[in-house]
GROMACS .gro file of C-alpha atoms in nm:
model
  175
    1UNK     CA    1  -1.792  -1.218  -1.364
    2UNK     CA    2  -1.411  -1.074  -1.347
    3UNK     CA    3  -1.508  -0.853  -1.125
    4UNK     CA    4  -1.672  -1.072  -0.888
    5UNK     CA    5  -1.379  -1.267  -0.908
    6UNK     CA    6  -1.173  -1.018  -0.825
    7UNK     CA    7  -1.344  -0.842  -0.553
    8UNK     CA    8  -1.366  -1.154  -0.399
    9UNK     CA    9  -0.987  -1.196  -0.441
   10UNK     CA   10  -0.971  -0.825  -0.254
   11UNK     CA   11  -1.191  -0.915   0.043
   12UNK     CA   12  -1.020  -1.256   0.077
   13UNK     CA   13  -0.691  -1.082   0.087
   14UNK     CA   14  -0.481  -0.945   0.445
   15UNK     CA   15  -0.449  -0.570   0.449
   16UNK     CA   16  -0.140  -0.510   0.590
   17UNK     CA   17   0.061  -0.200   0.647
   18UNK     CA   18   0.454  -0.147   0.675
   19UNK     CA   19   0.448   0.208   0.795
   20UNK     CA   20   0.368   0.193   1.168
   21UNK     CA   21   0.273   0.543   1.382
   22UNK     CA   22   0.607   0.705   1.411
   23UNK     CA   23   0.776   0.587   1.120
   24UNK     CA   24   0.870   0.893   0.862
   25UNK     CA   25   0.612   0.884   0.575
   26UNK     CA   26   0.826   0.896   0.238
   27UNK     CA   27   0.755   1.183   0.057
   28UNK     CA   28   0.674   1.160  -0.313
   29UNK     CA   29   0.567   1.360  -0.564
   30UNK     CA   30   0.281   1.285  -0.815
   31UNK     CA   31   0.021   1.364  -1.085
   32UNK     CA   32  -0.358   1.409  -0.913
   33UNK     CA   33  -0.672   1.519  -1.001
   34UNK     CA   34  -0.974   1.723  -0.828
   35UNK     CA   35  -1.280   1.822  -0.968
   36UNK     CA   36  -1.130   1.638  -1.288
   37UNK     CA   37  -0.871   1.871  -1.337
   38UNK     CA   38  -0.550   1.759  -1.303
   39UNK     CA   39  -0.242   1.883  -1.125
   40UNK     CA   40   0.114   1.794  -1.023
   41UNK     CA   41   0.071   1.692  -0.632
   42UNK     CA   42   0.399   1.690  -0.349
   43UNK     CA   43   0.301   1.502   0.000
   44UNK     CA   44   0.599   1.766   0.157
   45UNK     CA   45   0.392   2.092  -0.001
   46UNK     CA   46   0.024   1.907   0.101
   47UNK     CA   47   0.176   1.876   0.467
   48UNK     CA   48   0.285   2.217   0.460
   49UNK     CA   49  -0.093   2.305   0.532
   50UNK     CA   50  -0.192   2.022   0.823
   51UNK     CA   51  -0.194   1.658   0.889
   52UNK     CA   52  -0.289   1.476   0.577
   53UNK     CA   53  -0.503   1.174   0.553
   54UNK     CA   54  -0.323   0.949   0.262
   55UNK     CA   55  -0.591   0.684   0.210
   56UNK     CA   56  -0.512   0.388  -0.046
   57UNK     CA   57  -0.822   0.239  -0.255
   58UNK     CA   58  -0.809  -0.076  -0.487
   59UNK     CA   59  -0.937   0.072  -0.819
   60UNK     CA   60  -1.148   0.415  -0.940
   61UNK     CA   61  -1.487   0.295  -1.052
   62UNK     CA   62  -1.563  -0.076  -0.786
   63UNK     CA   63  -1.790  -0.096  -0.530
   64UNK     CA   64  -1.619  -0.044  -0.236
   65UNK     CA   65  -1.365   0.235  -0.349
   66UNK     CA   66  -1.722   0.417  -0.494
   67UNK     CA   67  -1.872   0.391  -0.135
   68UNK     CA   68  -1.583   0.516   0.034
   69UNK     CA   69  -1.468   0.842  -0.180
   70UNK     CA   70  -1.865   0.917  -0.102
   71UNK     CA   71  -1.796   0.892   0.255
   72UNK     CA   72  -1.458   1.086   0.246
   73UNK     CA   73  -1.669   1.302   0.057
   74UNK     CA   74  -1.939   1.383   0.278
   75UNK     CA   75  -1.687   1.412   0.572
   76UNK     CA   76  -1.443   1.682   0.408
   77UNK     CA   77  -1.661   1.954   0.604
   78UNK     CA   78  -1.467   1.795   0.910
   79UNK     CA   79  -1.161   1.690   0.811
   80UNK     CA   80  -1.170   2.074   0.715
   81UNK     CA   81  -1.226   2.187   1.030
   82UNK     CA   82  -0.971   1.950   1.222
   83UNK     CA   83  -0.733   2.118   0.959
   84UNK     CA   84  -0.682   1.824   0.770
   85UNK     CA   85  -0.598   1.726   0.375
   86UNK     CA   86  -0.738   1.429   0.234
   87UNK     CA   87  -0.601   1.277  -0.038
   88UNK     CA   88  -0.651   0.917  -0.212
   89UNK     CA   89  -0.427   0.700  -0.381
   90UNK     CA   90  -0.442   0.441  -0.653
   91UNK     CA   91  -0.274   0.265  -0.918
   92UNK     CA   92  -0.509   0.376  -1.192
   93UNK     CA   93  -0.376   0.607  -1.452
   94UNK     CA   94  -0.457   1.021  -1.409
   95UNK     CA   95  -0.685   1.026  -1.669
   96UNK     CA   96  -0.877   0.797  -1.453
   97UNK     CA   97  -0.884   0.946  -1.162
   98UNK     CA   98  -0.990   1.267  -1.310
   99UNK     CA   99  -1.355   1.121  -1.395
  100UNK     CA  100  -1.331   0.946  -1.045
  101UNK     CA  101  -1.222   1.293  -0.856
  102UNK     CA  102  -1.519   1.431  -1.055
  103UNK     CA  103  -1.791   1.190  -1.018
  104UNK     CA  104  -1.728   0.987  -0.715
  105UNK     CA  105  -1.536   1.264  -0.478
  106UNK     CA  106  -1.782   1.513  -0.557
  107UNK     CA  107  -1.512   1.722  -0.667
  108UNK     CA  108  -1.433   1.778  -0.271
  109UNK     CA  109  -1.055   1.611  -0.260
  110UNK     CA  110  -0.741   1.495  -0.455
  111UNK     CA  111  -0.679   1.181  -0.564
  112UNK     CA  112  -0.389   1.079  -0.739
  113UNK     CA  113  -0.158   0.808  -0.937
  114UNK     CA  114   0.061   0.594  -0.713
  115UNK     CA  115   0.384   0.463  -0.923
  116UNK     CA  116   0.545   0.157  -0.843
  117UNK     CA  117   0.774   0.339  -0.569
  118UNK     CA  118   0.494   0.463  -0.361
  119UNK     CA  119   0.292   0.186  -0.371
  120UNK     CA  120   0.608  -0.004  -0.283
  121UNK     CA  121   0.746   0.236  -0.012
  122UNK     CA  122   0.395   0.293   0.187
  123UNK     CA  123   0.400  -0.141   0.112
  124UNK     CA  124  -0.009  -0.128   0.015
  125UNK     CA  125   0.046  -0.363  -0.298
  126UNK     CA  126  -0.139  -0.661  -0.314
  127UNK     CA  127  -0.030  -0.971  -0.536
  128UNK     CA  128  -0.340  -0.988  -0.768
  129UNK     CA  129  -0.387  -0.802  -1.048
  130UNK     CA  130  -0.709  -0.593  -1.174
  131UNK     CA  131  -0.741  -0.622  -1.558
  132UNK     CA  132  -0.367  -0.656  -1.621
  133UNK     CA  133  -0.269  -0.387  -1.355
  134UNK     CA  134  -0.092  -0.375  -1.019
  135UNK     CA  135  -0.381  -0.248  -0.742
  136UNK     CA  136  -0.307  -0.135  -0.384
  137UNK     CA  137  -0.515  -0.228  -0.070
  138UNK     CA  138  -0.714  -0.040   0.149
  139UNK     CA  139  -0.466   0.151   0.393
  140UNK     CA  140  -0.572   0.470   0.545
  141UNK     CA  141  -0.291   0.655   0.688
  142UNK     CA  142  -0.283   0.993   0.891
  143UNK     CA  143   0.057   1.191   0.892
  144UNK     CA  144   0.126   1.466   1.111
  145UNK     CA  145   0.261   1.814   0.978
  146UNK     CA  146   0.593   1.700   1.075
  147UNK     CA  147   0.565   1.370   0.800
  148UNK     CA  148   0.542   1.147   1.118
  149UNK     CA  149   0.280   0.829   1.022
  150UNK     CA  150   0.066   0.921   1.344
  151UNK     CA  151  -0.237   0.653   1.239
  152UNK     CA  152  -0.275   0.351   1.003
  153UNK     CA  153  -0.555   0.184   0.970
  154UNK     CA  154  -0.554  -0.115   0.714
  155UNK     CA  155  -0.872  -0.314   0.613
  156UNK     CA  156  -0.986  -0.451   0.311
  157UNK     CA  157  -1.330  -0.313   0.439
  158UNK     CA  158  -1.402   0.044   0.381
  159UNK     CA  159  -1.635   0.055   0.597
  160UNK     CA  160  -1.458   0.234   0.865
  161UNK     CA  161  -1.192   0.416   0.745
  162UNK     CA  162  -1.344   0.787   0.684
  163UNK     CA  163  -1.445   0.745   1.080
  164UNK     CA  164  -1.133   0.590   1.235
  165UNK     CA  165  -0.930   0.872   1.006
  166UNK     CA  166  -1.114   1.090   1.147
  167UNK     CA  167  -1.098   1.060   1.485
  168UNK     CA  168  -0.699   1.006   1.445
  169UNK     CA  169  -0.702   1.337   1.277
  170UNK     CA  170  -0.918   1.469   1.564
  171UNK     CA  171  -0.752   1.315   1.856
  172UNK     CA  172  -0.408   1.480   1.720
  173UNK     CA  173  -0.564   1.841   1.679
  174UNK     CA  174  -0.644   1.819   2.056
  175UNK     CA  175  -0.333   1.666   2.175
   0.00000   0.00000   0.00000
């Protein structure tokens, strides 16, 4: 029943997003996790290689963030090929997103632990709490090579991200 509670709380809620396209996307550096091993992660070193796609989920192991590492999942073959990184951020702890980079990513991406700073700095908290801990909303966000913010999109929804992302990602490979 918590649960229900709270994912009603989550769809009920406004995704918003402070970084708009051409705003400088801070760097920061973290712990992630692919394939459930885990490894120190830099945005400035992942950018190094391409655009990245920095997607914020709610929580490892609900519903909606489940569906939607499945979809980024299934669509790495293309972000691959439009020379793009994906990587998701949470609030859970590391040791939590290892199982989830293992059994919900499929192994295929990073995820990683977003501190208070981060989560605060890309401004995807939202004011409930999940079992006692801060959680983020649902903000995709595409930054060019150069750490420009060149596409949010914000929605509680996840419905759409992994297809808006990448045709952001697509759209700035050709232009």
């Amino acid at each position: 029943m918590r649960y229900l509670v709270a994912a009603a709380l989550l769809l009920a809620s406004p995704a918003t997003a402070a970084l708009a396209p051409g705003a400088k996307a801070p760097d920061f550096a973290t712990r992630g996790a692919i394939a459930g091993k885990v490894f120190n992660l830099k945005l400035s070193d992942a950018l190094k290689k391409g655009p990245v796609v920095l997607y914020f989920f709610p929580a490892a192991f609900t519903g909606g963030c489940n569906a939607e590492a499945r979809a980024f999942a299934e669509a790495i073959p293309d972000f691959s090929k439009a020379g793009a990184t994906v990587i998701g951020m949470s609030a859970d702890t590391v040791d939590t997103l290892a199982k989830f980079s293992a059994e919900k990513c499929a192994g295929k991406f990073a995820v990683a632990s977003a501190g208070p700073k981060v989560i605060a700095e890309y401004d995807v908290a939202l004011p409930q709490k999940m079992q006692g801990r801060a959680i983020t909303n649902r903000t995709s966000y595409v930054i060019g090579r150069d750490g420009r913010v060149l596409f949010v999109h914000s929605d509680m929804n996840a419905s759409e991200h992994v297809a808006k992302t990448l045709a952001a990602v697509r759209g700035a490979a050709r232009g």
